[in-house]
C-alpha cells in the first residue's frame, strides 16, 4: 500500500513538473517572439509600465505619439509580465480587424462587467455573435428615422439653455452637450425621458457618470484591480452604490415596459409626462425591439436585455457628446470653416427654424467632412484592443495567440502617407477624390469588420442634428488654444477641463 502511495505521489510530482516545464517553455517562447519586436527597455516585474504610469494623464497622448515615432509602426510594451503589441499602420490592422477569429476584447473590458455583464461591447464568442445578429435590425435606417424627432426635441431644449449663456463672457459647453446626449440615449434606448437638461442634478445621470468615471479610476490603478481591495475602498463603495442605482433603474424600466406590453399596467412615466412618453410618441425604443425579439423567439433573458440596454447607455452618450464638443472646439478656432458650414445650413433650411429631416441630414456634405476631420484629429475612441484568437504574422513578426493587440486609431490618423499634412485641420481631407486613394482602414473612427460600431449611423445622425441646431442659432468662438486643451484618453478621448466657448446669437 505504501509502495502504491509512493508511486502515485511520484507520478503526480512528475506530472506537475512536466506541466510546469511546459508552462515555462511556453512563456520563454512568448518572451522570445515578443522581444523580437522593437520597444522600450523592459525592467524586471514592472516591464515597461513605468513609461506610461509615470506620465501625467494630460501628456499621455504625446507620450504614445513619441513611442510610436520611435518604435513604430509595430512595437511591444510589457505590462508587468503581459505583452501588449501596438500597431500604428492601417495596413497592419487588416488581418485582425477583418477576422472573426479575433473578436475577444482586452482585459480592460472586464472592469465593465459588473455593469454591462456580457452585453455587445464586452461579450465574445457565440454569445456576441448571436446577440449582434439579433440586435442589428434595431439600428435599421427606418428605426433611426423615427428617432430624429427625439434628437430634435432635445436639441431645441439645448438651444434654449444655451441662449441663456449667449453674449456672456464664455462658459464650458461640454456639460450642456453631455446632458443633451444623455437625455437622447435614455429616450431612444429605454423609451424613458429623464430630463437631465431640465434637472441638471438628475440622480440617474449622476450615477451613470459615476460608474463610468470610477471604472476608469480603477483601471488606471493597478492596486485596485483585485475585487477584495477595490470594494473595500471609498471609491469601491461609491461604485457599488452608484451601480446598484443605475442597474435598478434599468430593471424597473424593463419590468414596467414588459407589463405595459402585456397590457397589465400603464408605465408610470407615461402618466407623469404624457407628452414625452414613448407610449404617446408611438415609436419604439431599442428596449421595445429587444423585448419583441425575446418575446417572439424567447431568446433573451431579462438580465440579457438589461445588459444590452445598459450597453447602449454606456456606448451611446459619452461618445457622441465628446465628438460633438470637439467639432465645436475646432469650428471655434476656424471661423472660415464655420461660415462654410453655416452657408450649407442656410442653403438647406433657408430661413426656416424647422427641425432637420433624414434627407436634410444626408445633404450636409460639407458638414460630414468637418465631422470626419475632427474625428481624425480627436478620435473619440483612440484605441481598439483585441486578444488574438490564433497566431498571426504581421510585418514579418510572429505574434502568438492570446496576446493583447492595440490598434492605435489615434496614430494611424496622423500617418503622413494617408494624410500629407497630418497636423493641419483640413476638412477637404475627406473630399471623395482624396478618400479614394487611401487604404480602407486609414480612417476607422467607428472601427471596422465584424466588431465595428453598431451605433455608427445613429451617432452620425444625432451629431449632425445637434450641431445643426447649435450652429444655426449661434456663432461659436473657442476661448482656449489647442495647446491648452489636453485630450485625455479615458474610455473616450475627452477634453481635460471641458470646452470653453463664447456664443453669439445669430438671430
Ligand atoms: C461618435 C460616436 C461613436 C464612436 C466614435 C463610436 C466608436 C466605436 C468603436 C471604435 C467601436 C469598437 C470598439 C472596440 O472594438 O473596442 C464601437 C463599438 C460599439 N458601439 Fe460605438 N461609437 C459611437 C457611438 C455609438 C452609439 C451612439 C452607440 C449606440 C447607440 C454605440 C454602440 C456601440 C456598440 C454596442 C458597440 C459594440 C459593437 C460590437 O462589439 O459588436 N456607439 N463604437
Short mmCIF file of C-alpha atoms and ligand atoms in Angstrom, two decimals:
data_model
loop_
_atom_site.label_atom_id
_atom_site.label_comp_id
_atom_site.label_asym_id
_atom_site.label_seq_id
_atom_site.Cartn_x
_atom_site.Cartn_y
_atom_site.Cartn_z
CA UNK A 1 0.00 0.00 0.00
CA UNK A 2 2.83 2.36 0.99
CA UNK A 3 4.64 1.49 -2.23
CA UNK A 4 1.50 2.20 -4.24
CA UNK A 5 1.00 5.57 -2.50
CA UNK A 6 4.63 6.46 -3.14
CA UNK A 7 4.25 5.56 -6.82
CA UNK A 8 1.12 7.72 -7.13
CA UNK A 9 2.89 10.63 -5.39
CA UNK A 10 5.90 10.25 -7.70
CA UNK A 11 3.64 10.19 -10.79
CA UNK A 12 1.78 13.29 -9.58
CA UNK A 13 5.07 15.09 -8.92
CA UNK A 14 6.32 14.12 -12.38
CA UNK A 15 3.12 15.40 -14.00
CA UNK A 16 3.33 18.65 -12.05
CA UNK A 17 6.96 19.08 -13.16
CA UNK A 18 6.07 18.35 -16.78
CA UNK A 19 3.18 20.83 -16.59
CA UNK A 20 5.46 23.46 -15.04
CA UNK A 21 8.17 22.83 -17.63
CA UNK A 22 5.65 23.13 -20.48
CA UNK A 23 4.38 26.40 -18.96
CA UNK A 24 7.91 27.77 -18.63
CA UNK A 25 8.75 26.73 -22.20
CA UNK A 26 5.59 28.45 -23.49
CA UNK A 27 6.45 31.57 -21.51
CA UNK A 28 10.05 31.57 -22.81
CA UNK A 29 8.81 31.18 -26.38
CA UNK A 30 6.31 34.03 -25.90
CA UNK A 31 9.04 36.30 -24.48
CA UNK A 32 11.41 35.38 -27.33
CA UNK A 33 8.80 36.13 -30.00
CA UNK A 34 7.53 39.35 -28.42
CA UNK A 35 11.02 40.66 -27.71
CA UNK A 36 11.85 40.40 -31.42
CA UNK A 37 9.57 43.43 -31.78
CA UNK A 38 11.08 46.84 -31.11
CA UNK A 39 10.04 48.65 -27.94
CA UNK A 40 11.37 50.46 -24.89
CA UNK A 41 13.63 48.59 -22.46
CA UNK A 42 11.64 46.44 -20.04
CA UNK A 43 12.51 46.28 -16.33
CA UNK A 44 12.04 43.19 -14.14
CA UNK A 45 8.49 42.88 -12.70
CA UNK A 46 7.15 46.21 -14.00
CA UNK A 47 8.06 45.62 -17.66
CA UNK A 48 7.57 48.94 -19.48
CA UNK A 49 4.67 50.24 -17.37
CA UNK A 50 6.88 52.99 -15.90
CA UNK A 51 6.80 54.69 -19.33
CA UNK A 52 3.04 55.01 -19.13
CA UNK A 53 2.22 55.14 -15.41
CA UNK A 54 4.88 57.78 -14.79
CA UNK A 55 3.33 60.09 -17.40
CA UNK A 56 0.70 62.63 -16.32
CA UNK A 57 -2.75 61.98 -17.85
CA UNK A 58 -2.64 65.12 -19.93
CA UNK A 59 0.70 64.14 -21.50
CA UNK A 60 -0.24 60.54 -22.17
CA UNK A 61 -1.25 61.02 -25.78
CA UNK A 62 2.01 62.81 -26.55
CA UNK A 63 3.93 60.02 -24.85
CA UNK A 64 2.18 57.43 -27.02
CA UNK A 65 2.95 59.56 -30.08
CA UNK A 66 6.64 59.65 -29.11
CA UNK A 67 6.71 55.88 -28.61
CA UNK A 68 5.00 55.41 -31.99
CA UNK A 69 7.53 57.65 -33.74
CA UNK A 70 10.48 55.96 -32.04
CA UNK A 71 9.46 52.31 -32.34
CA UNK A 72 6.50 52.12 -34.77
CA UNK A 73 4.82 51.02 -36.93
CA UNK A 74 4.68 47.85 -34.83
CA UNK A 75 6.14 47.66 -31.34
CA UNK A 76 5.70 45.97 -27.99
CA UNK A 77 5.20 47.02 -24.39
CA UNK A 78 5.28 44.79 -21.30
CA UNK A 79 2.54 45.42 -18.72
CA UNK A 80 4.36 43.58 -15.94
CA UNK A 81 4.69 40.12 -17.45
CA UNK A 82 1.88 40.58 -20.02
CA UNK A 83 2.83 41.68 -23.53
CA UNK A 84 0.94 44.35 -25.44
CA UNK A 85 1.60 44.73 -29.16
CA UNK A 86 0.81 48.13 -30.64
CA UNK A 87 0.01 48.64 -34.33
CA UNK A 88 0.06 52.09 -35.89
CA UNK A 89 -0.26 51.35 -39.63
CA UNK A 90 -3.65 50.81 -41.18
CA UNK A 91 -2.29 48.09 -43.48
CA UNK A 92 -1.35 46.06 -40.40
CA UNK A 93 -4.90 46.15 -38.98
CA UNK A 94 -6.31 44.12 -41.83
CA UNK A 95 -5.66 40.63 -40.58
CA UNK A 96 -7.06 41.30 -37.10
CA UNK A 97 -9.94 43.62 -37.67
CA UNK A 98 -11.46 41.73 -40.58
CA UNK A 99 -11.35 38.35 -38.91
CA UNK A 100 -14.00 36.67 -36.79
CA UNK A 101 -11.13 34.81 -35.05
CA UNK A 102 -10.03 37.88 -33.11
CA UNK A 103 -13.24 39.23 -31.63
CA UNK A 104 -12.34 38.87 -27.95
CA UNK A 105 -11.83 42.15 -26.08
CA UNK A 106 -8.83 43.00 -23.91
CA UNK A 107 -8.60 42.78 -20.13
CA UNK A 108 -9.70 46.37 -19.58
CA UNK A 109 -13.25 45.44 -20.53
CA UNK A 110 -13.53 43.12 -17.53
CA UNK A 111 -13.89 46.23 -15.35
CA UNK A 112 -17.11 46.95 -17.23
CA UNK A 113 -18.54 43.53 -16.45
CA UNK A 114 -20.16 44.46 -13.10
CA UNK A 115 -22.30 46.97 -15.03
CA UNK A 116 -22.62 45.65 -18.58
CA UNK A 117 -22.18 41.93 -17.89
CA UNK A 118 -21.60 40.47 -21.30
CA UNK A 119 -23.57 42.88 -23.49
CA UNK A 120 -22.44 43.58 -27.07
CA UNK A 121 -19.38 45.66 -26.15
CA UNK A 122 -17.99 43.22 -23.60
CA UNK A 123 -19.03 39.79 -24.86
CA UNK A 124 -17.23 37.44 -27.20
CA UNK A 125 -17.67 34.08 -28.91
CA UNK A 126 -21.06 32.61 -29.67
CA UNK A 127 -22.97 34.94 -27.34
CA UNK A 128 -21.58 38.06 -29.04
CA UNK A 129 -22.25 36.56 -32.48
CA UNK A 130 -25.89 35.67 -31.84
CA UNK A 131 -26.70 38.92 -29.99
CA UNK A 132 -25.07 41.01 -32.72
CA UNK A 133 -27.27 39.26 -35.27
CA UNK A 134 -30.38 39.81 -33.16
CA UNK A 135 -29.69 43.47 -32.39
CA UNK A 136 -28.52 44.65 -35.82
CA UNK A 137 -32.08 45.19 -37.18
CA UNK A 138 -32.76 47.62 -34.30
CA UNK A 139 -30.33 50.02 -36.00
CA UNK A 140 -32.08 49.90 -39.37
CA UNK A 141 -32.43 53.33 -41.03
CA UNK A 142 -36.22 53.23 -40.72
CA UNK A 143 -35.91 52.90 -36.94
CA UNK A 144 -33.27 55.63 -36.81
CA UNK A 145 -35.55 57.85 -38.87
CA UNK A 146 -38.12 57.68 -36.09
CA UNK A 147 -35.50 58.84 -33.57
CA UNK A 148 -34.81 62.11 -35.37
CA UNK A 149 -37.83 63.65 -33.64
CA UNK A 150 -36.32 62.71 -30.26
CA UNK A 151 -32.98 64.22 -31.30
CA UNK A 152 -34.71 67.41 -32.45
CA UNK A 153 -36.87 67.86 -29.33
CA UNK A 154 -33.86 67.53 -27.08
CA UNK A 155 -31.77 69.83 -29.28
CA UNK A 156 -34.48 72.51 -29.06
CA UNK A 157 -34.17 72.33 -25.25
CA UNK A 158 -30.39 72.56 -25.58
CA UNK A 159 -30.61 75.69 -27.75
CA UNK A 160 -32.93 77.22 -25.19
CA UNK A 161 -30.42 76.55 -22.40
CA UNK A 162 -27.50 77.84 -24.49
CA UNK A 163 -29.40 81.02 -25.42
CA UNK A 164 -29.23 81.97 -21.74
CA UNK A 165 -25.42 81.82 -21.87
CA UNK A 166 -25.01 83.55 -25.24
CA UNK A 167 -23.47 87.01 -25.31
CA UNK A 168 -21.70 86.43 -21.99
CA UNK A 169 -18.00 86.16 -21.35
CA UNK A 170 -17.81 82.43 -22.04
CA UNK A 171 -18.55 79.08 -20.39
CA UNK A 172 -17.87 75.36 -20.60
CA UNK A 173 -20.27 73.94 -23.19
CA UNK A 174 -19.32 70.29 -22.59
CA UNK A 175 -21.75 69.53 -19.70
CA UNK A 176 -24.63 71.03 -21.72
CA UNK A 177 -23.90 68.70 -24.63
CA UNK A 178 -23.44 65.70 -22.33
CA UNK A 179 -26.81 66.24 -20.62
CA UNK A 180 -28.48 66.52 -24.02
CA UNK A 181 -26.94 63.28 -25.34
CA UNK A 182 -27.84 61.57 -22.06
CA UNK A 183 -31.48 62.60 -22.49
CA UNK A 184 -31.40 61.37 -26.08
CA UNK A 185 -29.94 57.97 -25.27
CA UNK A 186 -32.34 57.41 -22.36
CA UNK A 187 -35.30 58.15 -24.54
CA UNK A 188 -34.12 56.12 -27.53
CA UNK A 189 -32.66 53.17 -25.62
CA UNK A 190 -35.22 52.80 -22.84
CA UNK A 191 -38.10 54.92 -24.07
CA UNK A 192 -37.93 56.97 -20.88
CA UNK A 193 -37.11 60.65 -20.72
CA UNK A 194 -35.01 61.53 -17.66
CA UNK A 195 -34.92 65.29 -18.24
CA UNK A 196 -31.23 65.67 -17.39
CA UNK A 197 -31.24 69.01 -19.22
CA UNK A 198 -34.00 70.33 -17.00
CA UNK A 199 -32.81 68.75 -13.79
CA UNK A 200 -29.05 69.16 -14.08
CA UNK A 201 -28.65 67.15 -10.90
CA UNK A 202 -30.66 64.14 -12.18
CA UNK A 203 -29.82 61.17 -9.97
CA UNK A 204 -29.69 58.63 -12.78
CA UNK A 205 -27.42 60.90 -14.85
CA UNK A 206 -25.07 61.36 -11.91
CA UNK A 207 -24.97 57.64 -11.17
CA UNK A 208 -24.19 56.66 -14.79
CA UNK A 209 -21.35 59.18 -14.91
CA UNK A 210 -20.09 57.95 -11.54
CA UNK A 211 -19.97 54.36 -12.76
CA UNK A 212 -18.06 55.33 -15.91
CA UNK A 213 -15.61 57.58 -14.03
CA UNK A 214 -14.92 55.01 -11.31
CA UNK A 215 -14.36 52.27 -13.90
CA UNK A 216 -11.57 54.35 -15.45
CA UNK A 217 -10.25 55.29 -11.99
CA UNK A 218 -9.96 51.61 -11.11
CA UNK A 219 -8.40 50.61 -14.44
CA UNK A 220 -5.64 53.18 -14.02
CA UNK A 221 -4.68 51.97 -10.50
CA UNK A 222 -3.16 48.50 -10.61
CA UNK A 223 -3.60 48.01 -6.85
CA UNK A 224 -7.38 48.45 -7.18
CA UNK A 225 -7.72 45.62 -9.70
CA UNK A 226 -8.43 42.83 -7.17
CA UNK A 227 -12.12 42.93 -6.13
CA UNK A 228 -11.42 42.42 -2.44
CA UNK A 229 -9.27 45.57 -2.35
CA UNK A 230 -11.40 47.78 -4.61
CA UNK A 231 -14.73 47.13 -2.90
CA UNK A 232 -13.17 47.94 0.48
CA UNK A 233 -12.04 51.42 -0.58
CA UNK A 234 -14.26 54.56 -0.52
CA UNK A 235 -14.17 54.59 -4.36
CA UNK A 236 -15.25 50.93 -4.48
CA UNK A 237 -18.11 51.52 -2.04
CA UNK A 238 -19.29 54.55 -4.03
CA UNK A 239 -19.07 52.50 -7.22
CA UNK A 240 -21.18 49.72 -5.70
CA UNK A 241 -23.85 52.19 -4.61
CA UNK A 242 -23.99 54.00 -7.99
CA UNK A 243 -24.01 50.68 -9.82
CA UNK A 244 -26.95 49.45 -7.72
CA UNK A 245 -28.99 52.57 -8.53
CA UNK A 246 -28.08 52.51 -12.25
CA UNK A 247 -28.96 48.85 -12.72
CA UNK A 248 -32.05 49.18 -10.53
CA UNK A 249 -33.37 51.97 -12.76
CA UNK A 250 -32.95 49.94 -15.95
CA UNK A 251 -34.53 46.85 -14.36
CA UNK A 252 -37.53 48.88 -13.24
CA UNK A 253 -37.99 50.37 -16.72
CA UNK A 254 -37.77 46.92 -18.31
CA UNK A 255 -40.33 45.48 -15.91
CA UNK A 256 -42.71 48.38 -16.50
CA UNK A 257 -42.34 48.08 -20.23
CA UNK A 258 -42.99 44.35 -20.11
CA UNK A 259 -46.11 44.90 -18.00
CA UNK A 260 -47.29 47.59 -20.39
CA UNK A 261 -46.76 45.35 -23.42
CA UNK A 262 -48.70 42.57 -21.78
CA UNK A 263 -51.46 45.13 -21.11
CA UNK A 264 -51.19 44.73 -17.33
CA UNK A 265 -50.10 48.22 -16.31
CA UNK A 266 -49.50 51.63 -17.85
CA UNK A 267 -45.85 52.68 -17.44
CA UNK A 268 -45.52 55.22 -14.60
CA UNK A 269 -43.53 57.57 -16.84
CA UNK A 270 -46.43 57.68 -19.26
CA UNK A 271 -48.73 59.26 -16.73
CA UNK A 272 -46.07 61.54 -15.25
CA UNK A 273 -45.24 63.17 -18.56
CA UNK A 274 -47.75 62.39 -21.20
CA UNK A 275 -46.23 64.49 -23.97
CA UNK A 276 -42.83 62.90 -24.00
CA UNK A 277 -43.60 59.28 -23.13
CA UNK A 278 -42.84 56.61 -25.70
CA UNK A 279 -46.44 55.41 -25.42
CA UNK A 280 -47.75 58.61 -26.87
CA UNK A 281 -44.93 59.14 -29.29
CA UNK A 282 -45.92 55.78 -30.79
CA UNK A 283 -42.34 54.99 -31.52
CA UNK A 284 -40.23 52.12 -30.39
CA UNK A 285 -37.21 52.39 -28.17
CA UNK A 286 -34.36 49.87 -28.52
CA UNK A 287 -35.77 48.21 -25.42
CA UNK A 288 -39.10 47.56 -27.16
CA UNK A 289 -37.30 45.98 -30.08
CA UNK A 290 -35.30 43.75 -27.73
CA UNK A 291 -38.49 42.74 -25.92
CA UNK A 292 -40.10 41.92 -29.24
CA UNK A 293 -37.22 39.66 -30.26
CA UNK A 294 -37.18 37.99 -26.89
CA UNK A 295 -40.97 37.57 -26.85
CA UNK A 296 -41.08 36.10 -30.34
CA UNK A 297 -38.16 33.79 -30.03
CA UNK A 298 -37.64 33.63 -26.27
CA UNK A 299 -34.02 34.26 -26.94
CA UNK A 300 -33.09 36.94 -24.42
CA UNK A 301 -33.44 36.68 -20.66
CA UNK A 302 -34.39 39.78 -18.62
CA UNK A 303 -30.81 40.08 -17.45
CA UNK A 304 -29.50 39.88 -21.03
CA UNK A 305 -31.93 42.62 -22.07
CA UNK A 306 -30.72 44.78 -19.17
CA UNK A 307 -27.11 44.20 -20.20
CA UNK A 308 -27.82 45.31 -23.77
CA UNK A 309 -29.84 48.38 -22.75
CA UNK A 310 -27.10 49.44 -20.32
CA UNK A 311 -24.55 48.80 -23.06
CA UNK A 312 -26.33 51.37 -25.23
CA UNK A 313 -26.33 53.77 -22.28
CA UNK A 314 -22.58 53.27 -21.91
CA UNK A 315 -21.60 53.30 -25.60
CA UNK A 316 -24.13 55.83 -26.82
CA UNK A 317 -23.87 59.06 -24.87
CA UNK A 318 -20.30 59.98 -23.86
CA UNK A 319 -19.11 59.11 -27.35
CA UNK A 320 -21.46 61.44 -29.22
CA UNK A 321 -21.08 64.21 -26.60
CA UNK A 322 -17.29 64.21 -26.85
CA UNK A 323 -17.27 64.05 -30.59
CA UNK A 324 -19.76 66.96 -30.86
CA UNK A 325 -17.81 69.05 -28.34
CA UNK A 326 -14.56 68.63 -30.30
CA UNK A 327 -16.30 69.80 -33.50
CA UNK A 328 -17.46 72.96 -31.73
CA UNK A 329 -13.95 73.46 -30.37
CA UNK A 330 -12.39 73.24 -33.84
CA UNK A 331 -15.06 75.38 -35.52
CA UNK A 332 -14.49 77.92 -32.75
CA UNK A 333 -10.90 78.12 -33.95
CA UNK A 334 -11.70 78.20 -37.67
CA UNK A 335 -14.34 80.88 -38.33
CA UNK A 336 -13.90 80.50 -42.10
CA UNK A 337 -14.82 76.80 -41.89
CA UNK A 338 -17.68 77.60 -39.53
CA UNK A 339 -19.07 80.09 -42.05
CA UNK A 340 -18.96 77.45 -44.81
CA UNK A 341 -20.88 75.09 -42.53
CA UNK A 342 -23.40 77.84 -41.82
CA UNK A 343 -23.77 78.62 -45.53
CA UNK A 344 -24.60 74.96 -46.18
CA UNK A 345 -27.17 75.03 -43.37
CA UNK A 346 -28.70 78.24 -44.75
CA UNK A 347 -28.99 76.67 -48.19
CA UNK A 348 -30.79 73.63 -46.79
CA UNK A 349 -33.09 75.39 -44.32
CA UNK A 350 -33.40 78.85 -45.95
CA UNK A 351 -34.78 80.98 -43.10
CA UNK A 352 -36.80 78.20 -41.55
CA UNK A 353 -36.26 77.14 -37.93
CA UNK A 354 -37.69 73.68 -38.68
CA UNK A 355 -36.07 70.53 -37.42
CA UNK A 356 -33.94 68.54 -39.87
CA UNK A 357 -35.27 65.52 -41.72
CA UNK A 358 -33.25 62.47 -42.66
CA UNK A 359 -32.95 63.95 -46.18
CA UNK A 360 -31.58 67.25 -44.82
CA UNK A 361 -29.02 65.40 -42.73
CA UNK A 362 -27.84 63.48 -45.80
CA UNK A 363 -27.49 66.72 -47.73
CA UNK A 364 -24.98 68.16 -45.23
CA UNK A 365 -21.97 67.07 -47.26
CA UNK A 366 -19.53 69.72 -46.11
CA UNK A 367 -20.59 69.15 -42.51
CA UNK A 368 -19.81 65.48 -43.00
CA UNK A 369 -16.25 66.35 -43.92
CA UNK A 370 -15.89 68.67 -40.92
CA UNK A 371 -17.12 65.97 -38.53
CA UNK A 372 -14.80 63.38 -40.08
CA UNK A 373 -11.79 65.69 -39.97
CA UNK A 374 -12.49 66.40 -36.29
CA UNK A 375 -12.72 62.66 -35.61
CA UNK A 376 -9.36 62.30 -37.33
CA UNK A 377 -7.68 64.89 -35.13
CA UNK A 378 -9.58 63.96 -31.95
CA UNK A 379 -10.68 60.33 -32.40
CA UNK A 380 -13.43 59.68 -29.83
CA UNK A 381 -12.23 56.10 -29.42
CA UNK A 382 -8.45 56.46 -29.83
CA UNK A 383 -7.51 52.76 -29.43
CA UNK A 384 -9.12 49.42 -30.21
CA UNK A 385 -7.88 46.34 -28.41
CA UNK A 386 -8.24 42.64 -29.11
CA UNK A 387 -6.94 39.37 -27.73
CA UNK A 388 -5.60 37.24 -30.59
CA UNK A 389 -7.69 34.11 -31.13
CA UNK A 390 -4.86 32.47 -33.07
CA UNK A 391 -1.21 33.12 -34.01
CA UNK A 392 -0.72 35.86 -36.59
CA UNK A 393 2.22 37.10 -38.64
CA UNK A 394 2.38 40.86 -39.18
CA UNK A 395 5.20 42.63 -41.00
CA UNK A 396 7.42 39.57 -40.53
CA UNK A 397 6.78 39.27 -36.78
CA UNK A 398 5.07 36.21 -35.28
CA UNK A 399 2.59 37.19 -32.59
CA UNK A 400 1.21 34.27 -30.59
CA UNK A 401 -2.41 33.52 -29.80
CA UNK A 402 -3.59 35.07 -26.52
CA UNK A 403 -1.52 38.26 -26.97
CA UNK A 404 -3.30 41.56 -26.47
CA UNK A 405 -3.04 43.81 -29.53
CA UNK A 406 -3.81 47.54 -29.59
CA UNK A 407 -4.72 49.15 -32.89
CA UNK A 408 -3.91 52.81 -32.46
CA UNK A 409 -6.53 54.74 -34.41
CA UNK A 410 -5.03 57.92 -32.96
CA UNK A 411 -1.60 57.30 -34.53
CA UNK A 412 -2.99 55.94 -37.80
CA UNK A 413 -4.90 59.19 -38.23
CA UNK A 414 -1.59 61.06 -38.16
CA UNK A 415 0.14 58.89 -40.77
CA UNK A 416 1.51 61.28 -43.45
CA UNK A 417 1.13 58.56 -46.09
CA UNK A 418 -2.65 58.84 -45.68
CA UNK A 419 -2.88 62.49 -44.62
CA UNK A 420 0.01 64.52 -46.13
CA UNK A 421 -0.24 67.38 -43.57
CA UNK A 422 -1.45 65.40 -40.58
CA UNK A 423 -1.21 68.25 -38.05
CA UNK A 424 -3.25 70.63 -40.19
CA UNK A 425 -7.04 70.76 -39.69
CA UNK A 426 -8.48 70.45 -43.18
CA UNK A 427 -12.00 69.07 -43.84
CA UNK A 428 -11.03 68.68 -47.51
CA UNK A 429 -9.01 65.65 -46.42
CA UNK A 430 -12.37 63.93 -46.86
CA UNK A 431 -13.18 65.10 -50.36
CA UNK A 432 -14.29 61.99 -52.27
CA UNK A 433 -11.28 62.12 -54.61
CA UNK A 434 -8.86 62.21 -51.67
CA UNK A 435 -10.59 59.36 -49.83
CA UNK A 436 -10.38 57.24 -52.97
CA UNK A 437 -6.59 56.96 -52.87
CA UNK A 438 -6.44 55.92 -49.23
CA UNK A 439 -6.24 52.47 -47.58
CA UNK A 440 -9.72 51.43 -46.43
CA UNK A 441 -8.55 51.24 -42.80
CA UNK A 442 -6.70 54.57 -42.89
CA UNK A 443 -9.65 56.22 -41.15
CA UNK A 444 -11.83 53.99 -38.98
CA UNK A 445 -13.21 56.06 -36.06
CA UNK A 446 -16.05 53.54 -35.69
CA UNK A 447 -13.73 50.56 -36.10
CA UNK A 448 -14.38 48.15 -38.98
CA UNK A 449 -15.07 44.50 -39.69
CA UNK A 450 -17.45 42.27 -37.72
CA UNK A 451 -17.00 44.19 -34.42
CA UNK A 452 -17.46 47.67 -35.82
CA UNK A 453 -19.69 50.21 -34.08
CA UNK A 454 -23.30 49.14 -34.36
CA UNK A 455 -24.36 52.70 -33.46
CA UNK A 456 -22.37 54.47 -36.19
CA UNK A 457 -25.39 55.73 -38.19
CA UNK A 458 -27.25 56.64 -35.02
CA UNK A 459 -24.23 58.65 -33.82
CA UNK A 460 -23.76 60.44 -37.15
CA UNK A 461 -27.42 61.45 -37.39
CA UNK A 462 -27.55 62.57 -33.77
CA UNK A 463 -24.34 64.57 -34.01
CA UNK A 464 -25.39 66.33 -37.19
CA UNK A 465 -28.77 67.21 -35.68
CA UNK A 466 -27.12 68.60 -32.55
CA UNK A 467 -24.56 70.63 -34.44
CA UNK A 468 -27.11 71.85 -36.98
CA UNK A 469 -29.26 73.22 -34.15
CA UNK A 470 -26.34 74.87 -32.37
CA UNK A 471 -24.70 76.40 -35.44
CA UNK A 472 -27.92 77.68 -37.00
CA UNK A 473 -28.54 79.58 -33.77
CA UNK A 474 -25.10 80.68 -32.60
CA UNK A 475 -21.65 81.70 -33.74
CA UNK A 476 -19.07 79.79 -31.71
CA UNK A 477 -15.72 81.14 -30.58
CA UNK A 478 -13.25 78.89 -28.74
CA UNK A 479 -11.63 80.60 -25.79
CA UNK A 480 -8.75 78.17 -25.15
CA UNK A 481 -5.92 77.49 -27.57
CA UNK A 482 -5.40 73.98 -28.94
CA UNK A 483 -2.23 73.67 -26.85
CA UNK A 484 -4.19 74.43 -23.66
CA UNK A 485 -6.93 71.88 -24.17
CA UNK A 486 -5.48 68.47 -23.38
CA UNK A 487 -7.30 65.41 -24.71
CA UNK A 488 -7.33 62.66 -22.07
CA UNK A 489 -7.54 59.07 -23.34
CA UNK A 490 -10.02 57.59 -20.86
CA UNK A 491 -12.67 55.33 -22.39
CA UNK A 492 -13.29 58.13 -24.85
CA UNK A 493 -10.91 60.97 -25.70
CA UNK A 494 -12.29 63.74 -23.51
CA UNK A 495 -11.10 67.33 -23.06
CA UNK A 496 -9.39 67.57 -19.66
CA UNK A 497 -11.16 70.71 -18.48
CA UNK A 498 -14.11 70.89 -20.86
CA UNK A 499 -14.51 73.18 -23.88
CA UNK A 500 -14.76 76.89 -23.12
CA UNK A 501 -16.63 78.87 -25.72
CA UNK A 502 -18.29 82.19 -26.24
CA UNK A 503 -21.60 82.09 -28.14
CA UNK A 504 -23.11 84.92 -30.16
CA UNK A 505 -26.73 84.63 -31.18
CA UNK A 506 -27.33 84.60 -34.96
CA UNK A 507 -30.89 85.84 -34.61
C1 LIG B 1 -19.12 59.39 -32.17
C2 LIG B 1 -19.74 58.36 -31.66
C3 LIG B 1 -19.21 56.96 -31.59
C4 LIG B 1 -17.96 56.48 -31.88
C5 LIG B 1 -16.73 57.24 -32.38
C6 LIG B 1 -18.00 55.05 -31.67
C7 LIG B 1 -16.93 54.19 -31.87
C8 LIG B 1 -16.96 52.83 -31.64
C9 LIG B 1 -15.83 51.95 -31.83
C10 LIG B 1 -14.44 52.38 -32.29
C11 LIG B 1 -16.25 50.71 -31.50
C12 LIG B 1 -15.39 49.44 -31.49
C13 LIG B 1 -14.78 49.32 -30.13
C14 LIG B 1 -13.89 48.14 -29.99
O1 LIG B 1 -13.83 47.30 -30.87
O2 LIG B 1 -13.26 48.04 -28.94
C15 LIG B 1 -17.63 50.78 -31.11
C16 LIG B 1 -18.40 49.71 -30.72
C17 LIG B 1 -19.72 49.81 -30.33
N1 LIG B 1 -20.50 50.95 -30.32
FE1 LIG B 1 -19.92 52.79 -30.88
N2 LIG B 1 -19.26 54.70 -31.25
C18 LIG B 1 -20.03 55.83 -31.20
C19 LIG B 1 -21.37 55.90 -30.85
C20 LIG B 1 -22.17 54.84 -30.53
C21 LIG B 1 -23.59 54.91 -30.25
C22 LIG B 1 -24.42 56.18 -30.33
C23 LIG B 1 -24.00 53.65 -29.91
C24 LIG B 1 -25.37 53.14 -29.54
C25 LIG B 1 -26.48 53.80 -29.63
C26 LIG B 1 -22.84 52.78 -29.99
C27 LIG B 1 -22.83 51.44 -29.70
C28 LIG B 1 -21.75 50.61 -29.85
C29 LIG B 1 -21.78 49.19 -29.52
C30 LIG B 1 -22.97 48.43 -28.96
C31 LIG B 1 -20.51 48.69 -29.84
C32 LIG B 1 -20.04 47.25 -29.71
C33 LIG B 1 -20.29 46.54 -31.04
C34 LIG B 1 -19.82 45.09 -31.05
O3 LIG B 1 -18.79 44.80 -30.45
O4 LIG B 1 -20.49 44.30 -31.70
N3 LIG B 1 -21.76 53.54 -30.38
N4 LIG B 1 -18.05 52.11 -31.21
#
